[in-house]
Coordinates of C-alpha atoms (C1' of nucleotides) in Angstrom, one line a residue:
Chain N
X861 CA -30.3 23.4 -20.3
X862 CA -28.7 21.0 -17.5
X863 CA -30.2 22.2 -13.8
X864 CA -27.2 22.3 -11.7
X865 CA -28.0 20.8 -8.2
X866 CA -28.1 23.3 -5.6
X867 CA -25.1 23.2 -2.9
X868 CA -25.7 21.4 0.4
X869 CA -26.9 22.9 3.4
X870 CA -24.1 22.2 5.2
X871 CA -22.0 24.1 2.4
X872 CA -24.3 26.4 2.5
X873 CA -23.2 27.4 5.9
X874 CA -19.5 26.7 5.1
X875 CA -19.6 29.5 2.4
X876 CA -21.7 31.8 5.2
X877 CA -18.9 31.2 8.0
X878 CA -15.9 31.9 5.0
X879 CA -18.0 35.0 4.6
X880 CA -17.6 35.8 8.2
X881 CA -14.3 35.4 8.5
X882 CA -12.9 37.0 5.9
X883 CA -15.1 39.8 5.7
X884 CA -13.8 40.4 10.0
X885 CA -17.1 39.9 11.3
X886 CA -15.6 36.7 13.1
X887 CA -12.1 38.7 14.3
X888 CA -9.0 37.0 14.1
X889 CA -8.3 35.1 17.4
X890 CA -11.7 35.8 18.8
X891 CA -14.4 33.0 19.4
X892 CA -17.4 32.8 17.3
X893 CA -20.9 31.7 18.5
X894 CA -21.2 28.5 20.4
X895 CA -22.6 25.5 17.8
X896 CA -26.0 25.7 19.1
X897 CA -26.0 29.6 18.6
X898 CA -25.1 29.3 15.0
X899 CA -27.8 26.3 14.2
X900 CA -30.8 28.6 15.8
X901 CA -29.5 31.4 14.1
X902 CA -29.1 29.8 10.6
X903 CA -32.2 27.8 11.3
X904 CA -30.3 24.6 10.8
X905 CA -29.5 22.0 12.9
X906 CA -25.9 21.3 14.8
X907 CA -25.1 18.5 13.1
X908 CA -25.4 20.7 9.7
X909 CA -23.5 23.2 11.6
X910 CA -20.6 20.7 13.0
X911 CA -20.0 19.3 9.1
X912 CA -19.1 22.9 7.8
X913 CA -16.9 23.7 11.0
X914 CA -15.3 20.5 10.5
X915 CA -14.5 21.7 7.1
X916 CA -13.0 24.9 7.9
X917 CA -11.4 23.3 10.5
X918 CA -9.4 20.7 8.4
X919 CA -8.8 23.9 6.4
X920 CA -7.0 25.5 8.9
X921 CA -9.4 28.7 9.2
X922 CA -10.7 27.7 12.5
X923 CA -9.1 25.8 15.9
X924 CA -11.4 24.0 17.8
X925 CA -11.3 23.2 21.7
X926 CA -13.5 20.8 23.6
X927 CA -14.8 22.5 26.3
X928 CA -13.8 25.9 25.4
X929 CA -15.2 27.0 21.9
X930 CA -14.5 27.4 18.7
X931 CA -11.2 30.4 17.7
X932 CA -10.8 32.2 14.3
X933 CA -7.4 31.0 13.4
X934 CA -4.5 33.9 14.5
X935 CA -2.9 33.8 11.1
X936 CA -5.4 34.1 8.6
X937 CA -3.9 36.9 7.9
X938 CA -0.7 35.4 6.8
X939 CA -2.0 33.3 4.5
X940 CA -2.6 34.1 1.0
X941 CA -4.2 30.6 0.0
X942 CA -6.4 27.7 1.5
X943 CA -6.6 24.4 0.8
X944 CA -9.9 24.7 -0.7
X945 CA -8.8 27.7 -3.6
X946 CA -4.9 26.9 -4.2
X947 CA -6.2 26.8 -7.5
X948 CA -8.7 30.0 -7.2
X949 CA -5.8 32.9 -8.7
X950 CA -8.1 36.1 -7.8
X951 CA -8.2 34.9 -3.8
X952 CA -3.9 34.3 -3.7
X953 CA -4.3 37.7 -5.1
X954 CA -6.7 39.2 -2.6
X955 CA -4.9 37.1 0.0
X956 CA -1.8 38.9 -0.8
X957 CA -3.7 42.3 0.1
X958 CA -4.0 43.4 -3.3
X959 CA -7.5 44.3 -5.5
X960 CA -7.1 41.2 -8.2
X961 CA -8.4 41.4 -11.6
X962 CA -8.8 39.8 -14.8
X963 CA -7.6 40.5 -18.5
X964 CA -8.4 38.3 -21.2
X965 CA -5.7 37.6 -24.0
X966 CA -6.5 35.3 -26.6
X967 CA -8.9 32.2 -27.2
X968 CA -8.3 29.8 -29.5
X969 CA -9.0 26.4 -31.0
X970 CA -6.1 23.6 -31.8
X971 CA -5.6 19.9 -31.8
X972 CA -4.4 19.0 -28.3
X973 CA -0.7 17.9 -28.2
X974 CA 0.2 14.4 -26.8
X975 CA 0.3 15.5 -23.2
X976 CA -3.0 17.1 -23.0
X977 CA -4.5 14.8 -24.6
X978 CA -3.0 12.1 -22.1
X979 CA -3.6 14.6 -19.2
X980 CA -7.1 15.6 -20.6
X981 CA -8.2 11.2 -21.3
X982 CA -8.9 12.3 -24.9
X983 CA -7.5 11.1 -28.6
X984 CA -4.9 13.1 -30.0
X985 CA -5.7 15.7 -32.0
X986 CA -9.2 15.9 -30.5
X987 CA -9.8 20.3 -31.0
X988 CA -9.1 22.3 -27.8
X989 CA -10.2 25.6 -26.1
X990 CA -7.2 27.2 -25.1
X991 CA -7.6 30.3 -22.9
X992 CA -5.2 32.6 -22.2
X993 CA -5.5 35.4 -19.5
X994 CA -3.8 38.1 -17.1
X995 CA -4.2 38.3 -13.8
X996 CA -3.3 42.0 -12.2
X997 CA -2.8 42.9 -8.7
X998 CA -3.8 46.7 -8.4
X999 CA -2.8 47.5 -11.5
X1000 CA 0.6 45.2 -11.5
X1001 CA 0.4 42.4 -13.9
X1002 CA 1.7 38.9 -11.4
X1003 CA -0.1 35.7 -13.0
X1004 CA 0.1 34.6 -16.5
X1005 CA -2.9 31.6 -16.8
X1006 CA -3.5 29.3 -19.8
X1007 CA -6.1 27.4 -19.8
X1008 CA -7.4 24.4 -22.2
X1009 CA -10.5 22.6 -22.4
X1010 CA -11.5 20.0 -24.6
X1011 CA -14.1 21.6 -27.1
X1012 CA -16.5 18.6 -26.8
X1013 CA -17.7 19.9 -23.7
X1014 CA -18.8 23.0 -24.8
X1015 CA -22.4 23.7 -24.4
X1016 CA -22.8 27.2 -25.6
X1017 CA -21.5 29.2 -28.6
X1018 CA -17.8 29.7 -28.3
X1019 CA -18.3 33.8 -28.9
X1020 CA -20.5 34.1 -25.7
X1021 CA -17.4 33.2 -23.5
X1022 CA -16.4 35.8 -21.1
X1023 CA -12.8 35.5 -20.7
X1024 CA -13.0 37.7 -17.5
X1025 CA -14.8 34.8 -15.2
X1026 CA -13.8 32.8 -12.9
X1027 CA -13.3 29.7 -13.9
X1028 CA -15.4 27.7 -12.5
X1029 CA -18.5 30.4 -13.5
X1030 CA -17.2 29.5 -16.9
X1031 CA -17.6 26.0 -16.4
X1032 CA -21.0 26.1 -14.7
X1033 CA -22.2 28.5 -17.6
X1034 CA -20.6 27.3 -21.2
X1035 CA -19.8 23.7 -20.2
X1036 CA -22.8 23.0 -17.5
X1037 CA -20.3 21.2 -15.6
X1038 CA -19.2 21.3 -11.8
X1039 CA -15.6 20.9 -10.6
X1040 CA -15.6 18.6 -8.0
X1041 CA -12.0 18.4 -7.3
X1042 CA -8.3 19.7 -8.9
X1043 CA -5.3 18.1 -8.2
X1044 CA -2.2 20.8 -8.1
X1045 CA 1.7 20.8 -9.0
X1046 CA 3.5 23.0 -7.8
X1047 CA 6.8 23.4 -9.8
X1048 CA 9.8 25.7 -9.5
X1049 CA 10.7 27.1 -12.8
X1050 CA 13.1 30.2 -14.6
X1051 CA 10.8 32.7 -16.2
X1052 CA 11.3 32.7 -19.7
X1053 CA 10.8 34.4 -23.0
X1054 CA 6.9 34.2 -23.9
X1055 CA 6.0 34.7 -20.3
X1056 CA 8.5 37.6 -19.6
X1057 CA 6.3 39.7 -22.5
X1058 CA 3.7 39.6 -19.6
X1059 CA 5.7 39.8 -16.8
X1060 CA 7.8 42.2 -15.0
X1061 CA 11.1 40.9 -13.8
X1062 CA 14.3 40.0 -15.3
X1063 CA 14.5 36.8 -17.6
X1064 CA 15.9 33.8 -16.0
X1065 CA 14.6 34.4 -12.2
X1066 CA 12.7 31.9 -9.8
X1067 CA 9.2 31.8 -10.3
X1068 CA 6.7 29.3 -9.2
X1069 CA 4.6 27.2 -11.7
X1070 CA 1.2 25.6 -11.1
X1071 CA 0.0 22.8 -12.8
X1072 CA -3.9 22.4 -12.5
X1073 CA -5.8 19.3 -13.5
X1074 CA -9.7 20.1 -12.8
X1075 CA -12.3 16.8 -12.3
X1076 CA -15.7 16.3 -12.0
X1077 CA -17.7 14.3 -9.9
X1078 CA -17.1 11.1 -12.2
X1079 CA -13.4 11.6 -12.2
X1080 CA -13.5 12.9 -15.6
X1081 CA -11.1 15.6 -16.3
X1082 CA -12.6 18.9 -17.2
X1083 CA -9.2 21.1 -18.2
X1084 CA -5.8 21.6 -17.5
X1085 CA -4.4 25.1 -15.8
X1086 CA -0.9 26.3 -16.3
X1087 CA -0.6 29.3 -14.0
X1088 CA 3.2 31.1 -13.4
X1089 CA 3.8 33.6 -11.3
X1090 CA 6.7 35.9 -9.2
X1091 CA 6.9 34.8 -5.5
X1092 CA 9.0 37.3 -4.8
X1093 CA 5.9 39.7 -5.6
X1094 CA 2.9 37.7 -4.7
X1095 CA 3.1 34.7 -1.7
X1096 CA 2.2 31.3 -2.0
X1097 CA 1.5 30.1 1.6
X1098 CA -1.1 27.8 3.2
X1099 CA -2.5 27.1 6.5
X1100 CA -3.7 23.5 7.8
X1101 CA -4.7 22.1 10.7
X1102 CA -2.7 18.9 12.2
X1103 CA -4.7 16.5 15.0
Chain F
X426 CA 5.4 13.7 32.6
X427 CA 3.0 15.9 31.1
X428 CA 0.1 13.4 30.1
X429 CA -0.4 14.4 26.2
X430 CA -4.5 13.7 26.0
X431 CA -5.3 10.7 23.9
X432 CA -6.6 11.1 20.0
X433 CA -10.3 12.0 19.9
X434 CA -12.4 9.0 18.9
X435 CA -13.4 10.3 15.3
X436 CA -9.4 11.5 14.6
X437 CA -8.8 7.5 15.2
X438 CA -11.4 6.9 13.1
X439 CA -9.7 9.5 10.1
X440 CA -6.5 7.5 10.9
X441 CA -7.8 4.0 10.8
X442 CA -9.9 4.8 7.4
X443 CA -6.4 7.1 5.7
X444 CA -3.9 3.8 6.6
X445 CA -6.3 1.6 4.3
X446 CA -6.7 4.4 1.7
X447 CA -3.0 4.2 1.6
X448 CA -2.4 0.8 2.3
X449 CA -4.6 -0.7 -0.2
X450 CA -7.3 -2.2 1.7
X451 CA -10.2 0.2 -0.4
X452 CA -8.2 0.9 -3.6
X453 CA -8.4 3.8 -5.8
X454 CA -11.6 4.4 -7.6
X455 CA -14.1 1.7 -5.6
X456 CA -16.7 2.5 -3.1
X457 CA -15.8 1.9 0.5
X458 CA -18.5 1.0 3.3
X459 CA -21.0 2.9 4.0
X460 CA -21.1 4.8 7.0
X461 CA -23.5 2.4 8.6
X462 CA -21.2 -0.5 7.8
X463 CA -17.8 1.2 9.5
X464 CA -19.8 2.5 12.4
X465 CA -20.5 -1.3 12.9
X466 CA -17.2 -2.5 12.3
X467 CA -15.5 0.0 13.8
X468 CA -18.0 0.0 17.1
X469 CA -18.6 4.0 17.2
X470 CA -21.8 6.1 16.1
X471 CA -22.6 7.1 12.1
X472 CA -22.2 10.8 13.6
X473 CA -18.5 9.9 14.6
X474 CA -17.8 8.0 11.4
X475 CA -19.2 11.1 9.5
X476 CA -16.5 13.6 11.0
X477 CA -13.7 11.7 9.9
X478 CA -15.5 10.8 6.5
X479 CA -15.5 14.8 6.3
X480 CA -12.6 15.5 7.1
X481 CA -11.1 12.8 4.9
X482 CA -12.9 14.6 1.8
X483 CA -12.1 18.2 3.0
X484 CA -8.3 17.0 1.7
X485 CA -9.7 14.9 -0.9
X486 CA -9.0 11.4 -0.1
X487 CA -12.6 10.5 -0.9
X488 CA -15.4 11.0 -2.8
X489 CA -19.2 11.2 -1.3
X490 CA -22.1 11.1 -3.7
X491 CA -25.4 11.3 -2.1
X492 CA -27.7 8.0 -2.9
X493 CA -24.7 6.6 -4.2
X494 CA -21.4 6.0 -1.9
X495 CA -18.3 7.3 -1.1
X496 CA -15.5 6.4 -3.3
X497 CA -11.6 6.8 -3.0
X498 CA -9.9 9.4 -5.0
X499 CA -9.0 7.6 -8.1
X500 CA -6.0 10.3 -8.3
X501 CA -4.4 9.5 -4.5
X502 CA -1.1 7.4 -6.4
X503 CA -0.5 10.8 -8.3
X504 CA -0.4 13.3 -5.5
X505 CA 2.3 13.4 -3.3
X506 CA 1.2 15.6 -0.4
X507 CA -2.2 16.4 1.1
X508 CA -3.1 19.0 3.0
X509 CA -2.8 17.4 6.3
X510 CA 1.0 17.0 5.7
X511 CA 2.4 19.1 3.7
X512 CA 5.1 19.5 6.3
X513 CA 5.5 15.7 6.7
X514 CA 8.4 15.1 4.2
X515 CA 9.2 11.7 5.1
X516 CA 5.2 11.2 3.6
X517 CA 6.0 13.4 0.8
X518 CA 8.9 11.2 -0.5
X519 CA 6.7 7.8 0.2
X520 CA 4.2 10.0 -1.9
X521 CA 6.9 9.9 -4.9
X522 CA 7.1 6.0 -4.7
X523 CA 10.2 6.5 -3.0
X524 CA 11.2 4.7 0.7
X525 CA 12.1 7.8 2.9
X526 CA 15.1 7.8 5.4
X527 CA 16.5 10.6 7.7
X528 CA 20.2 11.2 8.4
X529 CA 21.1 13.2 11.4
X530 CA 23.6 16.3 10.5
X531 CA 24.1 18.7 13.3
X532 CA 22.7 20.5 16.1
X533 CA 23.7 23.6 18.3
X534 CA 22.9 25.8 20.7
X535 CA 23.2 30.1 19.3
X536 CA 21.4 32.8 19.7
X537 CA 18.1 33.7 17.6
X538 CA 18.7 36.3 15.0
X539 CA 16.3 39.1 14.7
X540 CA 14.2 37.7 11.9
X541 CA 13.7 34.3 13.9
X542 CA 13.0 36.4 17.2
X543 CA 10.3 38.0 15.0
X544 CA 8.7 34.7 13.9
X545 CA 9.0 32.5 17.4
X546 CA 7.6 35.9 19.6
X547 CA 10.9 35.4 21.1
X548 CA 13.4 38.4 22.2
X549 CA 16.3 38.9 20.2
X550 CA 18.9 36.4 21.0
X551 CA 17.3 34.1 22.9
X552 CA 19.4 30.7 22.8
X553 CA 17.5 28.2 19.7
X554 CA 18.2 24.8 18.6
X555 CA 19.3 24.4 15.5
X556 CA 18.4 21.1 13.9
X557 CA 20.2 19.9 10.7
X558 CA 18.8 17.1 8.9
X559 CA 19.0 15.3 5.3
X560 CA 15.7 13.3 4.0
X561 CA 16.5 10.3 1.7
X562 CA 14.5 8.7 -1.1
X563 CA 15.9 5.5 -1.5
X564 CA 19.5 6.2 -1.5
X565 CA 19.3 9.7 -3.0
X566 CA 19.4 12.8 -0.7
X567 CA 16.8 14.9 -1.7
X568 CA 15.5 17.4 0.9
X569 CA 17.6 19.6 3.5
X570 CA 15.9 20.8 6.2
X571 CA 16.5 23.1 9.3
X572 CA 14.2 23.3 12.3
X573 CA 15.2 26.1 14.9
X574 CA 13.4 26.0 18.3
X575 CA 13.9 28.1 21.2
X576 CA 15.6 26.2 23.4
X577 CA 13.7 27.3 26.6
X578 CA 10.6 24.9 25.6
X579 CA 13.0 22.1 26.1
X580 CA 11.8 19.2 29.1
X581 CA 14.5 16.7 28.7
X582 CA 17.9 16.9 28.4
X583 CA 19.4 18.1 24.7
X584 CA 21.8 15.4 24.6
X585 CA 19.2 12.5 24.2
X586 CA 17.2 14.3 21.3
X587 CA 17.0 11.5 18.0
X588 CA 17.5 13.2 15.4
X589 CA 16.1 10.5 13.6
X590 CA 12.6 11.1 14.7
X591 CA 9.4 12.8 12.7
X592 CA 9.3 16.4 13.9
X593 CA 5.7 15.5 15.4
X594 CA 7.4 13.1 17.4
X595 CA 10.5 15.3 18.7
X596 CA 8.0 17.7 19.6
X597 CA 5.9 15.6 22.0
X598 CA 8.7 13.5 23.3
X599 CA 11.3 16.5 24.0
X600 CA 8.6 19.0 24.0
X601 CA 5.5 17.4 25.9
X602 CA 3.8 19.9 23.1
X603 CA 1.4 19.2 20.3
X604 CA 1.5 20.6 17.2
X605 CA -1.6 21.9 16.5
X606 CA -1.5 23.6 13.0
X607 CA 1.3 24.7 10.6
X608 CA 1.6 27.5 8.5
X609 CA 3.6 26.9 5.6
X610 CA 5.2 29.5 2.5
X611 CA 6.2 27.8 -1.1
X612 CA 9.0 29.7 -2.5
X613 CA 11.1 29.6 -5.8
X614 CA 14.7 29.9 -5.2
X615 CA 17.8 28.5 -6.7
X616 CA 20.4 25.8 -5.3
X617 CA 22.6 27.7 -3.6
X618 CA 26.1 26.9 -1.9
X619 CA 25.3 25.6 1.2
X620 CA 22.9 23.7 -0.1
X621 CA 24.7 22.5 -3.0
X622 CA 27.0 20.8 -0.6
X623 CA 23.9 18.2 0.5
X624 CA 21.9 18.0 -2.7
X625 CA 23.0 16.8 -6.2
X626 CA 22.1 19.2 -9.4
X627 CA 24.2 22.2 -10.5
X628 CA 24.2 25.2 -8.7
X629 CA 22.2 28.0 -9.6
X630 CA 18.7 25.8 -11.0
X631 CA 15.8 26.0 -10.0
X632 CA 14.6 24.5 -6.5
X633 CA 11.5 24.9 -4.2
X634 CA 11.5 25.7 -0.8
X635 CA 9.1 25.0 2.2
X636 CA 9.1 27.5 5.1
X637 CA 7.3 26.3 7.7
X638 CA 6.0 27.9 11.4
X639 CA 4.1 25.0 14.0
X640 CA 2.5 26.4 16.2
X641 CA 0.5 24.6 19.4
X642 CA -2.8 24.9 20.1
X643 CA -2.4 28.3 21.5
X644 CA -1.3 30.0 18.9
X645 CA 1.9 29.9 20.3
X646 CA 4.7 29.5 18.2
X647 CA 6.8 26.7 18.2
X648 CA 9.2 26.2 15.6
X649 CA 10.6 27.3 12.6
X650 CA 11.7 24.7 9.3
X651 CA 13.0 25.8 6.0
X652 CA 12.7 22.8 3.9
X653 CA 14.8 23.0 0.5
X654 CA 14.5 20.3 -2.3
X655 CA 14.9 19.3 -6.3
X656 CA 11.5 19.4 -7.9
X657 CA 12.5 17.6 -10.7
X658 CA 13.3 14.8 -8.1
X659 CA 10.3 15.2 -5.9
X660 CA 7.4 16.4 -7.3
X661 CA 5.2 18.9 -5.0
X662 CA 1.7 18.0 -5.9
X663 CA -2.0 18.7 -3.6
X664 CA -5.4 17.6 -4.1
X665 CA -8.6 19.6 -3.1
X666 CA -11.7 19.0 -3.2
X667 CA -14.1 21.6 -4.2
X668 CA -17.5 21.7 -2.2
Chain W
dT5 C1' -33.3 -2.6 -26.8
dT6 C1' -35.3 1.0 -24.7
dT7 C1' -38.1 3.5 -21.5
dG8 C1' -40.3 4.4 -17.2
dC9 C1' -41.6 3.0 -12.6
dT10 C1' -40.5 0.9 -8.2
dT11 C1' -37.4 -0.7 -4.8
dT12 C1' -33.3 -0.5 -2.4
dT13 C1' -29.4 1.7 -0.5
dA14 C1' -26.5 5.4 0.4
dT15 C1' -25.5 10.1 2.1
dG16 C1' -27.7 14.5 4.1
dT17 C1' -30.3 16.6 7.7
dC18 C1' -32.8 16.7 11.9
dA19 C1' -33.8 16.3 17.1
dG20 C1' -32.6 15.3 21.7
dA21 C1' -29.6 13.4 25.1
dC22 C1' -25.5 12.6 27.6
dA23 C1' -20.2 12.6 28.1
dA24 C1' -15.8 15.0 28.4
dC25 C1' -13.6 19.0 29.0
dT26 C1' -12.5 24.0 30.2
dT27 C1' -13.3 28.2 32.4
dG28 C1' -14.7 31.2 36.0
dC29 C1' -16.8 31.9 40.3
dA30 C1' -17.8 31.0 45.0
dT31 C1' -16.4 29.1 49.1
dG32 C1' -13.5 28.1 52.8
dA33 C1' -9.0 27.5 55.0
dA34 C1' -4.4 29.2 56.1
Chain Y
dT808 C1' -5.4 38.8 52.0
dT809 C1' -4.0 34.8 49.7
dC810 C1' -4.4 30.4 48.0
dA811 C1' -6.5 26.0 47.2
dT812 C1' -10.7 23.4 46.5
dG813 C1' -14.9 22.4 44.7
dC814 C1' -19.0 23.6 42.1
dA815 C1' -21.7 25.4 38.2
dA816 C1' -22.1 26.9 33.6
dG817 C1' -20.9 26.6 28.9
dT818 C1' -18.9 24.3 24.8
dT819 C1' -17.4 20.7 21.9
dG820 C1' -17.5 15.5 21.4
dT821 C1' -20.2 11.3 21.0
dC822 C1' -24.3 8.6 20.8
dT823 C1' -29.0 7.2 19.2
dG824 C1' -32.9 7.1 16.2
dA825 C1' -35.5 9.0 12.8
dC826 C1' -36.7 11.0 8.3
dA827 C1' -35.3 13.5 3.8
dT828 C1' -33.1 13.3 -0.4
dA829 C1' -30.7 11.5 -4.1
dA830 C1' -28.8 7.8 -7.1
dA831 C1' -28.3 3.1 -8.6
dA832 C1' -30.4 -1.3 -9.4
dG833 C1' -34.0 -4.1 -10.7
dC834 C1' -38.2 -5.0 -13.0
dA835 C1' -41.9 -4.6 -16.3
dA836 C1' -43.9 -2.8 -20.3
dA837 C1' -43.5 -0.8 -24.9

DNA sequence: TTTGCTTTTATGTCAGACAACTTGCATGAA
DNA sequence: TTCATGCAAGTTGTCTGACATAAAAGCAAA
């Protein structure tokens, strides 16, 4: 069993601040505790504290003036993604003001067709995990997601996969691997026949596409995400910081 | 003449550091200097080197591996857009391998309509300017886009606006304001008739569009852009990194 | 060749100090 | 009272130096 390093202090904090935020501790508009406030009360020190504000800053969650303080960013509210969880389906969800959740459909194991395997750096024909699953807001299904992996990677029995995690849970559990970064496509598409059997809405209108590619720290690619979805129902919009 | 305040040291840094991503000087995949070396070279503390460094991975232009280095994204020549310009279209065509151009279309004075009063915290009919402008790759026009500002934020006279310019630039030349952050909605839609006038493809497919609010550092609203273009042309695609 | 240890080098974290900037208050003049 | 000026306090930005932690590189022994 592969020990998974523990997260960075200053992520740490990141994740603590997010918490904040989101949860309205930290209010929309309203200043949050001075640097030096935050380092004694996290028992870190500032320049821990100043990496993960930088962070959320380049995110878009917080605005920053010299001399002033540091603002919770007005329109968080309006924003149903981040730049750090485009790719992370039950937050758009949540973002969107709705209680996400998950259902699994189907799991299988096939050869990987020339794309995937060129997408995927693997031989043709190598076996895949391809995952399948529903994502619901309240009760409405919005977000068909497939997912494959390549089977190499798998670390545990294939029958112990919970279909209803989050995908990166599922990588840290059954594949002992960490995503370190995704690279997104964001495609505009016509919904068609196999997704519309998921679906509500009438065959043939707008919907959005994303194309996920997930890596790990070595730049090896760790699966491809096809996730569609109605923006008429659920928004796709994103917040980020200029300067 | 409003004096705009100069860069902060470390966002000069960011810039200095993204211009060689992009330009070459540390390709894809090797390990740039370490943060010791650029403080050197670049005559500013580690501490300032490390915010840009952060904020350079926050959008996932780097790499940073404790004990090891910090390498450039190995996937930079297949994304198209980061997240600290997803608004900045001329960069998302150079992003597609394409050389960007703007041509000028049109621009008036009218009224704001309800919906715009809504978005710019303006009251209804308050006079705008309405900026019409096609973006280029190569020869090919591939994205329309409309920018409507109220026209009371206006320092200089209307009739030596360039329409030629990056918004950023119209903003603090015209404007004497900064854009601070941008909030920006993807959406589906179809090429419509308008539209279809501008952009090549048949009317009715499939097309993304990019509605964008900048606001300054106030929170204050300062224009609204709808952005429409052919995905099939110009691919929409974001890298994150994860922790 | 392989394995394990040591050295080197890089990023991560810490502490303290000062600079640059903003806000609000107090003071004083009109 | 009203307004302008200047001062003080608070916050982020930058600097310096040090140590902690992690990974790669080199070396030596099996």
């Amino acid at each position: 069993m592969r020990i998974l390093q523990s997260k960075s202090i200053a992520n740490q904090v990141d994740e603590i601040l997010l918490e904040r935020i989101r949860g309205g501790v930290y209010l929309p508009g309203s200043r949050i505790p001075s640097e030096s406030e935050l380092s004694d009360e996290l028992g870190v020190s500032r320049a821990t504290v100043r990496t993960a504000l930088a962070k959320l800053a380049a995110n878009g969650f917080i605005l920053r003036k010299q001399g002033d303080g540091t603002y919770v960013n007005e329109h968080i509210h309006e924003t149903s993604a981040h730049f750090g969880n485009l790719w992370d389906l039950a937050e758009l969800i949540a973002g969107n003001g709705y209680q996400p959740s998950i259902r699994f459909l189907s799991m299988e194991r096939r050869p990987a067709t020339e794309k995937e395997a060129l997408v995927l750096a693997l031989e043709e024909g190598e076996e895949l995990i391809c995952l399948r699953r529903l994502f619901y807001a309240d009760q409405q299904a919005v977000i068909l997601a497939d997912n494959v992996i390549p089977f190499s990677l798998l670390c545990e029995p294939i029958e112990k996969i919970d279909g209803k995690l989050h995908i990166r849970d599922i990588f840290e559990q059954y594949f002992h691997q960490k995503i370190s970064f995704v690279l997104t496509d964001i495609r505009s598409t016509v919904l068609e026949a196999d997704a519309h059997e998921f679906l509500s809405g009438e065959s043939g209108r707008a919907i959005l596409q994303l194309q996920t590619i997930f890596y790990e720290k070595n730049n090896l690619p760790l699966a491809l995400g096809v996730n569609i979805f109605d923006d008429s129902f659920l928004h796709l919009s994103l917040a980020q910081a200029w300067n």
